[in-house]
């Protein structure tokens, strides 16, 4: 597991995402101030998607309407500058909360299913690698 | 522009992305240790995509193979815990670097195109809102 590469890729993903958010911000502004241009940008964004990356999108936009491209770049710079320093902490909390929810749903489903004698009782917290052993061997290992 | 909402959504996007990376990590590990299960997880991930969110993916996986689901949850927890504190700074640098590149490409393209008299010279750095004015009015405003 290459943590440095995953961090770099995460930063790139977030930069792409902020570009997408910048397009949304500009779209919202145009809806108020210049509805025809808002429609034009919507159409453009439906044709040139973000699938090939936000830089590709911006390069196409630069050729079609340089003013809007520069405006989106300015907004994404503003968003990136104002990302809270505690974003990593927010992500940690979200993942831990999501893991807790997944476990909760899993155990709730277990307790709602009629248990046969071959099903391990959900309150027994065996290490993960023991779960896949047949009950006899699991009991041996636990002893 | 709702910066708090954009920050929350960014954290959620990153949490989803780390789940995707966790699946990749587990796939890599299985390729080494348990190739048939690696193939199974690849097939599963092709059928249940991340399009509907990583939690939906995990819930389906929990029903199909709870051990793998728990393993992916453990890995994403590890990734989230080890996201560098300076990730926001990395994102800022990436966006600024990308903006610089976009401007460079734009001005390079401008200088390679034969300029007519009606095209503003690329070295003239007018404020964005002046670009859309006719040359006469732009000159008036700049004066």
mmCIF file of C-alpha atoms in Angstrom:
data_model
loop_
_atom_site.group_PDB
_atom_site.id
_atom_site.type_symbol
_atom_site.label_atom_id
_atom_site.label_comp_id
_atom_site.label_asym_id
_atom_site.label_seq_id
_atom_site.Cartn_x
_atom_site.Cartn_y
_atom_site.Cartn_z
ATOM 1 C CA UNK A 1 0.000 0.000 0.000
ATOM 2 C CA UNK A 2 1.686 3.163 -1.271
ATOM 3 C CA UNK A 3 0.442 5.880 1.090
ATOM 4 C CA UNK A 4 2.362 8.678 -0.633
ATOM 5 C CA UNK A 5 0.874 7.863 -4.014
ATOM 6 C CA UNK A 6 -2.618 7.552 -2.504
ATOM 7 C CA UNK A 7 -2.179 10.987 -0.858
ATOM 8 C CA UNK A 8 -1.055 12.534 -4.150
ATOM 9 C CA UNK A 9 -3.962 10.949 -6.023
ATOM 10 C CA UNK A 10 -6.370 12.090 -3.300
ATOM 11 C CA UNK A 11 -5.155 15.675 -3.678
ATOM 12 C CA UNK A 12 -5.625 15.415 -7.460
ATOM 13 C CA UNK A 13 -9.140 14.016 -7.003
ATOM 14 C CA UNK A 14 -9.986 16.863 -4.668
ATOM 15 C CA UNK A 15 -8.574 19.443 -7.114
ATOM 16 C CA UNK A 16 -10.803 17.963 -9.858
ATOM 17 C CA UNK A 17 -13.763 18.048 -7.503
ATOM 18 C CA UNK A 18 -13.169 21.715 -6.655
ATOM 19 C CA UNK A 19 -13.116 22.520 -10.381
ATOM 20 C CA UNK A 20 -16.481 20.808 -10.693
ATOM 21 C CA UNK A 21 -17.761 22.849 -7.739
ATOM 22 C CA UNK A 22 -16.364 26.019 -9.321
ATOM 23 C CA UNK A 23 -18.371 25.285 -12.492
ATOM 24 C CA UNK A 24 -21.472 24.882 -10.335
ATOM 25 C CA UNK A 25 -20.796 28.175 -8.543
ATOM 26 C CA UNK A 26 -20.371 30.014 -11.862
ATOM 27 C CA UNK A 27 -23.521 28.351 -13.235
ATOM 28 C CA UNK A 28 -25.478 29.543 -10.191
ATOM 29 C CA UNK A 29 -24.129 33.085 -10.606
ATOM 30 C CA UNK A 30 -24.974 33.116 -14.330
ATOM 31 C CA UNK A 31 -28.490 31.858 -13.653
ATOM 32 C CA UNK A 32 -29.000 35.115 -11.722
ATOM 33 C CA UNK A 33 -27.048 37.519 -13.887
ATOM 34 C CA UNK A 34 -26.972 36.093 -17.412
ATOM 35 C CA UNK A 35 -29.500 33.274 -17.985
ATOM 36 C CA UNK A 36 -28.657 32.737 -21.706
ATOM 37 C CA UNK A 37 -24.970 32.272 -20.871
ATOM 38 C CA UNK A 38 -25.954 29.958 -18.019
ATOM 39 C CA UNK A 39 -27.865 27.807 -20.535
ATOM 40 C CA UNK A 40 -24.911 27.868 -22.898
ATOM 41 C CA UNK A 41 -22.511 26.707 -20.139
ATOM 42 C CA UNK A 42 -24.937 23.977 -19.118
ATOM 43 C CA UNK A 43 -25.088 22.689 -22.697
ATOM 44 C CA UNK A 44 -21.331 22.919 -23.048
ATOM 45 C CA UNK A 45 -20.812 20.988 -19.781
ATOM 46 C CA UNK A 46 -23.209 18.281 -20.943
ATOM 47 C CA UNK A 47 -21.146 17.804 -24.111
ATOM 48 C CA UNK A 48 -17.625 18.087 -22.674
ATOM 49 C CA UNK A 49 -17.848 16.078 -19.515
ATOM 50 C CA UNK A 50 -15.432 15.868 -16.609
ATOM 51 C CA UNK A 51 -14.834 12.196 -17.391
ATOM 52 C CA UNK A 52 -11.539 13.020 -19.083
ATOM 53 C CA UNK A 53 -10.442 15.281 -16.266
ATOM 54 C CA UNK A 54 -11.130 18.866 -15.330
ATOM 55 C CA UNK A 55 -8.068 20.190 -17.190
ATOM 56 C CA UNK A 56 -9.347 18.770 -20.462
ATOM 57 C CA UNK A 57 -12.736 20.372 -19.777
ATOM 58 C CA UNK A 58 -11.104 23.746 -19.100
ATOM 59 C CA UNK A 59 -8.963 23.572 -22.224
ATOM 60 C CA UNK A 60 -12.039 23.004 -24.355
ATOM 61 C CA UNK A 61 -13.851 25.811 -22.559
ATOM 62 C CA UNK A 62 -10.863 28.097 -23.068
ATOM 63 C CA UNK A 63 -11.311 27.677 -26.821
ATOM 64 C CA UNK A 64 -15.084 28.116 -26.715
ATOM 65 C CA UNK A 65 -15.337 30.955 -24.177
ATOM 66 C CA UNK A 66 -12.118 32.154 -22.597
ATOM 67 C CA UNK A 67 -13.852 34.569 -20.216
ATOM 68 C CA UNK A 68 -15.859 31.782 -18.575
ATOM 69 C CA UNK A 69 -12.806 29.533 -18.410
ATOM 70 C CA UNK A 70 -10.804 32.242 -16.614
ATOM 71 C CA UNK A 71 -13.731 32.888 -14.301
ATOM 72 C CA UNK A 72 -13.970 29.209 -13.314
ATOM 73 C CA UNK A 73 -10.216 29.125 -12.730
ATOM 74 C CA UNK A 74 -10.509 32.137 -10.433
ATOM 75 C CA UNK A 75 -13.335 30.497 -8.474
ATOM 76 C CA UNK A 76 -11.518 27.177 -8.064
ATOM 77 C CA UNK A 77 -8.461 29.062 -6.828
ATOM 78 C CA UNK A 78 -10.701 30.762 -4.262
ATOM 79 C CA UNK A 79 -12.224 27.422 -3.209
ATOM 80 C CA UNK A 80 -8.817 25.743 -2.900
ATOM 81 C CA UNK A 81 -7.504 28.669 -0.840
ATOM 82 C CA UNK A 82 -10.483 28.385 1.505
ATOM 83 C CA UNK A 83 -10.512 24.629 2.029
ATOM 84 C CA UNK A 84 -10.429 24.262 5.811
ATOM 85 C CA UNK A 85 -7.187 23.024 7.323
ATOM 86 C CA UNK A 86 -9.187 20.443 9.271
ATOM 87 C CA UNK A 87 -10.501 18.722 6.114
ATOM 88 C CA UNK A 88 -8.385 15.579 6.811
ATOM 89 C CA UNK A 89 -9.995 15.431 10.255
ATOM 90 C CA UNK A 90 -13.463 15.734 8.668
ATOM 91 C CA UNK A 91 -12.655 12.827 6.331
ATOM 92 C CA UNK A 92 -11.468 10.706 9.260
ATOM 93 C CA UNK A 93 -14.684 11.350 11.153
ATOM 94 C CA UNK A 94 -16.795 10.586 8.087
ATOM 95 C CA UNK A 95 -15.050 7.264 7.435
ATOM 96 C CA UNK A 96 -15.286 6.216 11.089
ATOM 97 C CA UNK A 97 -18.953 7.168 11.262
ATOM 98 C CA UNK A 98 -19.657 5.336 7.975
ATOM 99 C CA UNK A 99 -17.853 2.214 9.244
ATOM 100 C CA UNK A 100 -19.926 2.329 12.430
ATOM 101 C CA UNK A 101 -23.132 2.589 10.393
ATOM 102 C CA UNK A 102 -22.129 -0.353 8.187
ATOM 103 C CA UNK A 103 -21.437 -2.499 11.252
ATOM 104 C CA UNK A 104 -24.731 -1.443 12.811
ATOM 105 C CA UNK A 105 -26.724 -2.369 9.698
ATOM 106 C CA UNK A 106 -24.852 -5.674 9.480
ATOM 107 C CA UNK A 107 -25.560 -6.674 13.064
ATOM 108 C CA UNK A 108 -29.155 -5.496 12.873
ATOM 109 C CA UNK A 109 -29.678 -7.690 9.822
ATOM 110 C CA UNK A 110 -28.060 -10.627 11.611
ATOM 111 C CA UNK A 111 -30.331 -10.307 14.623
ATOM 112 C CA UNK A 112 -33.435 -10.080 12.424
ATOM 113 C CA UNK A 113 -32.580 -13.333 10.619
ATOM 114 C CA UNK A 114 -33.751 -16.536 12.360
ATOM 115 C CA UNK A 115 -30.486 -18.081 13.527
ATOM 116 C CA UNK A 116 -29.760 -21.754 12.893
ATOM 117 C CA UNK A 117 -27.288 -23.565 15.175
ATOM 118 C CA UNK A 118 -24.596 -23.259 12.490
ATOM 119 C CA UNK A 119 -24.695 -19.448 12.495
ATOM 120 C CA UNK A 120 -22.205 -17.741 14.782
ATOM 121 C CA UNK A 121 -24.020 -15.572 17.305
ATOM 122 C CA UNK A 122 -23.469 -11.869 16.483
ATOM 123 C CA UNK A 123 -22.338 -11.077 20.020
ATOM 124 C CA UNK A 124 -19.350 -13.385 19.586
ATOM 125 C CA UNK A 125 -16.603 -11.099 18.304
ATOM 126 C CA UNK A 126 -14.218 -13.526 16.651
ATOM 127 C CA UNK A 127 -11.206 -12.192 14.813
ATOM 128 C CA UNK A 128 -12.059 -11.813 11.148
ATOM 129 C CA UNK A 129 -9.890 -14.651 9.910
ATOM 130 C CA UNK A 130 -11.690 -17.114 12.188
ATOM 131 C CA UNK A 131 -15.086 -16.333 10.728
ATOM 132 C CA UNK A 132 -14.377 -18.336 7.613
ATOM 133 C CA UNK A 133 -13.283 -21.452 9.534
ATOM 134 C CA UNK A 134 -15.822 -24.205 10.204
ATOM 135 C CA UNK A 135 -17.296 -23.861 13.758
ATOM 136 C CA UNK A 136 -15.236 -26.800 15.126
ATOM 137 C CA UNK A 137 -11.910 -25.418 14.037
ATOM 138 C CA UNK A 138 -12.901 -21.908 15.136
ATOM 139 C CA UNK A 139 -13.663 -23.295 18.598
ATOM 140 C CA UNK A 140 -10.306 -25.101 18.627
ATOM 141 C CA UNK A 141 -8.445 -21.956 17.689
ATOM 142 C CA UNK A 142 -10.288 -19.854 20.243
ATOM 143 C CA UNK A 143 -9.511 -22.359 23.018
ATOM 144 C CA UNK B 1 -21.158 30.377 -2.737
ATOM 145 C CA UNK B 2 -21.656 28.189 0.344
ATOM 146 C CA UNK B 3 -18.122 27.398 1.482
ATOM 147 C CA UNK B 4 -19.226 25.272 4.436
ATOM 148 C CA UNK B 5 -21.378 23.052 2.247
ATOM 149 C CA UNK B 6 -18.607 22.758 -0.358
ATOM 150 C CA UNK B 7 -16.167 21.748 2.411
ATOM 151 C CA UNK B 8 -18.580 19.102 3.729
ATOM 152 C CA UNK B 9 -19.184 17.756 0.214
ATOM 153 C CA UNK B 10 -15.440 17.724 -0.453
ATOM 154 C CA UNK B 11 -14.857 15.645 2.679
ATOM 155 C CA UNK B 12 -17.580 13.230 1.560
ATOM 156 C CA UNK B 13 -16.050 12.974 -1.916
ATOM 157 C CA UNK B 14 -12.672 12.235 -0.383
ATOM 158 C CA UNK B 15 -14.156 9.597 1.939
ATOM 159 C CA UNK B 16 -15.730 7.900 -1.114
ATOM 160 C CA UNK B 17 -12.427 8.099 -2.940
ATOM 161 C CA UNK B 18 -10.562 6.488 -0.033
ATOM 162 C CA UNK B 19 -13.071 3.629 -0.064
ATOM 163 C CA UNK B 20 -12.328 3.150 -3.758
ATOM 164 C CA UNK B 21 -8.597 3.162 -2.966
ATOM 165 C CA UNK B 22 -9.191 0.658 -0.147
ATOM 166 C CA UNK B 23 -10.880 -1.691 -2.637
ATOM 167 C CA UNK B 24 -7.848 -1.351 -4.907
ATOM 168 C CA UNK B 25 -5.474 -2.094 -2.027
ATOM 169 C CA UNK B 26 -7.438 -5.221 -1.059
ATOM 170 C CA UNK B 27 -7.582 -6.297 -4.727
ATOM 171 C CA UNK B 28 -3.797 -5.965 -4.977
ATOM 172 C CA UNK B 29 -3.325 -7.975 -1.793
ATOM 173 C CA UNK B 30 -5.699 -10.707 -2.991
ATOM 174 C CA UNK B 31 -3.940 -10.918 -6.354
ATOM 175 C CA UNK B 32 -0.882 -12.029 -4.379
ATOM 176 C CA UNK B 33 -2.494 -14.182 -1.726
ATOM 177 C CA UNK B 34 -5.791 -15.447 -3.137
ATOM 178 C CA UNK B 35 -6.126 -14.998 -6.928
ATOM 179 C CA UNK B 36 -9.586 -16.647 -7.210
ATOM 180 C CA UNK B 37 -11.014 -14.294 -4.581
ATOM 181 C CA UNK B 38 -9.306 -11.381 -6.333
ATOM 182 C CA UNK B 39 -11.142 -12.348 -9.538
ATOM 183 C CA UNK B 40 -14.398 -12.670 -7.626
ATOM 184 C CA UNK B 41 -13.997 -9.166 -6.097
ATOM 185 C CA UNK B 42 -13.120 -7.730 -9.513
ATOM 186 C CA UNK B 43 -16.306 -9.219 -11.001
ATOM 187 C CA UNK B 44 -18.363 -8.022 -8.050
ATOM 188 C CA UNK B 45 -16.955 -4.492 -8.356
ATOM 189 C CA UNK B 46 -17.752 -4.438 -12.063
ATOM 190 C CA UNK B 47 -21.395 -5.298 -11.306
ATOM 191 C CA UNK B 48 -21.952 -3.114 -8.233
ATOM 192 C CA UNK B 49 -20.298 0.123 -9.180
ATOM 193 C CA UNK B 50 -19.387 3.085 -7.032
ATOM 194 C CA UNK B 51 -21.811 5.245 -9.019
ATOM 195 C CA UNK B 52 -24.409 5.021 -6.247
ATOM 196 C CA UNK B 53 -21.880 5.756 -3.552
ATOM 197 C CA UNK B 54 -19.340 3.719 -1.649
ATOM 198 C CA UNK B 55 -21.747 2.933 1.219
ATOM 199 C CA UNK B 56 -24.178 1.261 -1.167
ATOM 200 C CA UNK B 57 -21.284 -0.750 -2.620
ATOM 201 C CA UNK B 58 -20.183 -1.849 0.857
ATOM 202 C CA UNK B 59 -23.709 -2.843 1.880
ATOM 203 C CA UNK B 60 -24.013 -5.090 -1.146
ATOM 204 C CA UNK B 61 -20.573 -6.536 -0.469
ATOM 205 C CA UNK B 62 -21.506 -7.122 3.166
ATOM 206 C CA UNK B 63 -24.294 -9.407 1.974
ATOM 207 C CA UNK B 64 -22.147 -11.196 -0.574
ATOM 208 C CA UNK B 65 -18.895 -11.556 1.423
ATOM 209 C CA UNK B 66 -18.831 -9.997 4.869
ATOM 210 C CA UNK B 67 -15.152 -10.789 5.459
ATOM 211 C CA UNK B 68 -14.067 -8.771 2.424
ATOM 212 C CA UNK B 69 -16.406 -5.917 3.351
ATOM 213 C CA UNK B 70 -14.917 -5.724 6.860
ATOM 214 C CA UNK B 71 -11.431 -5.888 5.400
ATOM 215 C CA UNK B 72 -12.093 -2.958 3.041
ATOM 216 C CA UNK B 73 -13.578 -0.976 5.937
ATOM 217 C CA UNK B 74 -10.433 -1.612 7.991
ATOM 218 C CA UNK B 75 -8.206 -0.471 5.114
ATOM 219 C CA UNK B 76 -10.189 2.712 4.462
ATOM 220 C CA UNK B 77 -10.017 3.528 8.161
ATOM 221 C CA UNK B 78 -6.238 3.107 7.929
ATOM 222 C CA UNK B 79 -6.053 5.335 4.838
ATOM 223 C CA UNK B 80 -8.247 8.039 6.414
ATOM 224 C CA UNK B 81 -6.133 7.976 9.590
ATOM 225 C CA UNK B 82 -2.967 8.417 7.535
ATOM 226 C CA UNK B 83 -4.097 11.198 5.209
ATOM 227 C CA UNK B 84 -1.441 13.874 5.625
ATOM 228 C CA UNK B 85 -2.444 16.980 7.538
ATOM 229 C CA UNK B 86 -1.031 19.061 4.690
ATOM 230 C CA UNK B 87 -3.447 17.638 2.103
ATOM 231 C CA UNK B 88 -5.311 20.996 1.835
ATOM 232 C CA UNK B 89 -1.957 22.624 1.057
ATOM 233 C CA UNK B 90 -1.282 19.971 -1.624
ATOM 234 C CA UNK B 91 -4.666 20.727 -3.218
ATOM 235 C CA UNK B 92 -3.929 24.465 -3.210
ATOM 236 C CA UNK B 93 -0.601 23.918 -4.945
ATOM 237 C CA UNK B 94 -2.163 21.585 -7.520
ATOM 238 C CA UNK B 95 -4.920 24.067 -8.393
ATOM 239 C CA UNK B 96 -2.484 26.975 -8.665
ATOM 240 C CA UNK B 97 -0.112 24.928 -10.806
ATOM 241 C CA UNK B 98 -2.999 23.768 -13.020
ATOM 242 C CA UNK B 99 -4.232 27.361 -13.441
ATOM 243 C CA UNK B 100 -0.729 28.431 -14.432
ATOM 244 C CA UNK B 101 -0.562 25.639 -17.018
ATOM 245 C CA UNK B 102 -3.959 26.576 -18.470
ATOM 246 C CA UNK B 103 -2.875 30.215 -18.818
ATOM 247 C CA UNK B 104 0.408 29.141 -20.408
ATOM 248 C CA UNK B 105 -1.340 26.952 -22.991
ATOM 249 C CA UNK B 106 -3.829 29.737 -23.696
ATOM 250 C CA UNK B 107 -1.165 32.392 -24.291
ATOM 251 C CA UNK B 108 0.980 30.001 -26.316
ATOM 252 C CA UNK B 109 -1.988 29.292 -28.572
ATOM 253 C CA UNK B 110 -2.663 33.018 -28.916
ATOM 254 C CA UNK B 111 0.886 33.793 -29.970
ATOM 255 C CA UNK B 112 0.851 31.006 -32.558
ATOM 256 C CA UNK B 113 -2.324 32.357 -34.199
ATOM 257 C CA UNK B 114 -1.861 35.158 -36.756
ATOM 258 C CA UNK B 115 -3.331 38.184 -34.975
ATOM 259 C CA UNK B 116 -5.786 40.486 -36.730
ATOM 260 C CA UNK B 117 -6.072 44.119 -35.594
ATOM 261 C CA UNK B 118 -9.281 43.327 -33.673
ATOM 262 C CA UNK B 119 -7.556 40.768 -31.389
ATOM 263 C CA UNK B 120 -6.295 42.110 -28.061
ATOM 264 C CA UNK B 121 -2.553 41.548 -27.759
ATOM 265 C CA UNK B 122 -1.876 38.728 -25.269
ATOM 266 C CA UNK B 123 0.566 40.859 -23.294
ATOM 267 C CA UNK B 124 -2.215 43.302 -22.427
ATOM 268 C CA UNK B 125 -3.537 42.046 -19.088
ATOM 269 C CA UNK B 126 -6.985 43.598 -18.925
ATOM 270 C CA UNK B 127 -9.261 42.780 -16.000
ATOM 271 C CA UNK B 128 -11.589 39.945 -16.986
ATOM 272 C CA UNK B 129 -14.724 42.073 -17.136
ATOM 273 C CA UNK B 130 -13.109 44.448 -19.620
ATOM 274 C CA UNK B 131 -12.340 41.696 -22.123
ATOM 275 C CA UNK B 132 -15.934 41.492 -23.242
ATOM 276 C CA UNK B 133 -16.197 45.240 -23.907
ATOM 277 C CA UNK B 134 -15.573 46.571 -27.418
ATOM 278 C CA UNK B 135 -11.966 47.889 -27.732
ATOM 279 C CA UNK B 136 -13.072 51.562 -27.599
ATOM 280 C CA UNK B 137 -14.970 51.229 -24.344
ATOM 281 C CA UNK B 138 -12.236 49.091 -22.830
ATOM 282 C CA UNK B 139 -9.739 51.852 -23.614
ATOM 283 C CA UNK B 140 -12.065 54.421 -22.049
ATOM 284 C CA UNK B 141 -12.447 52.378 -18.873
ATOM 285 C CA UNK B 142 -8.718 51.724 -18.593
ATOM 286 C CA UNK B 143 -7.923 55.424 -18.987
#
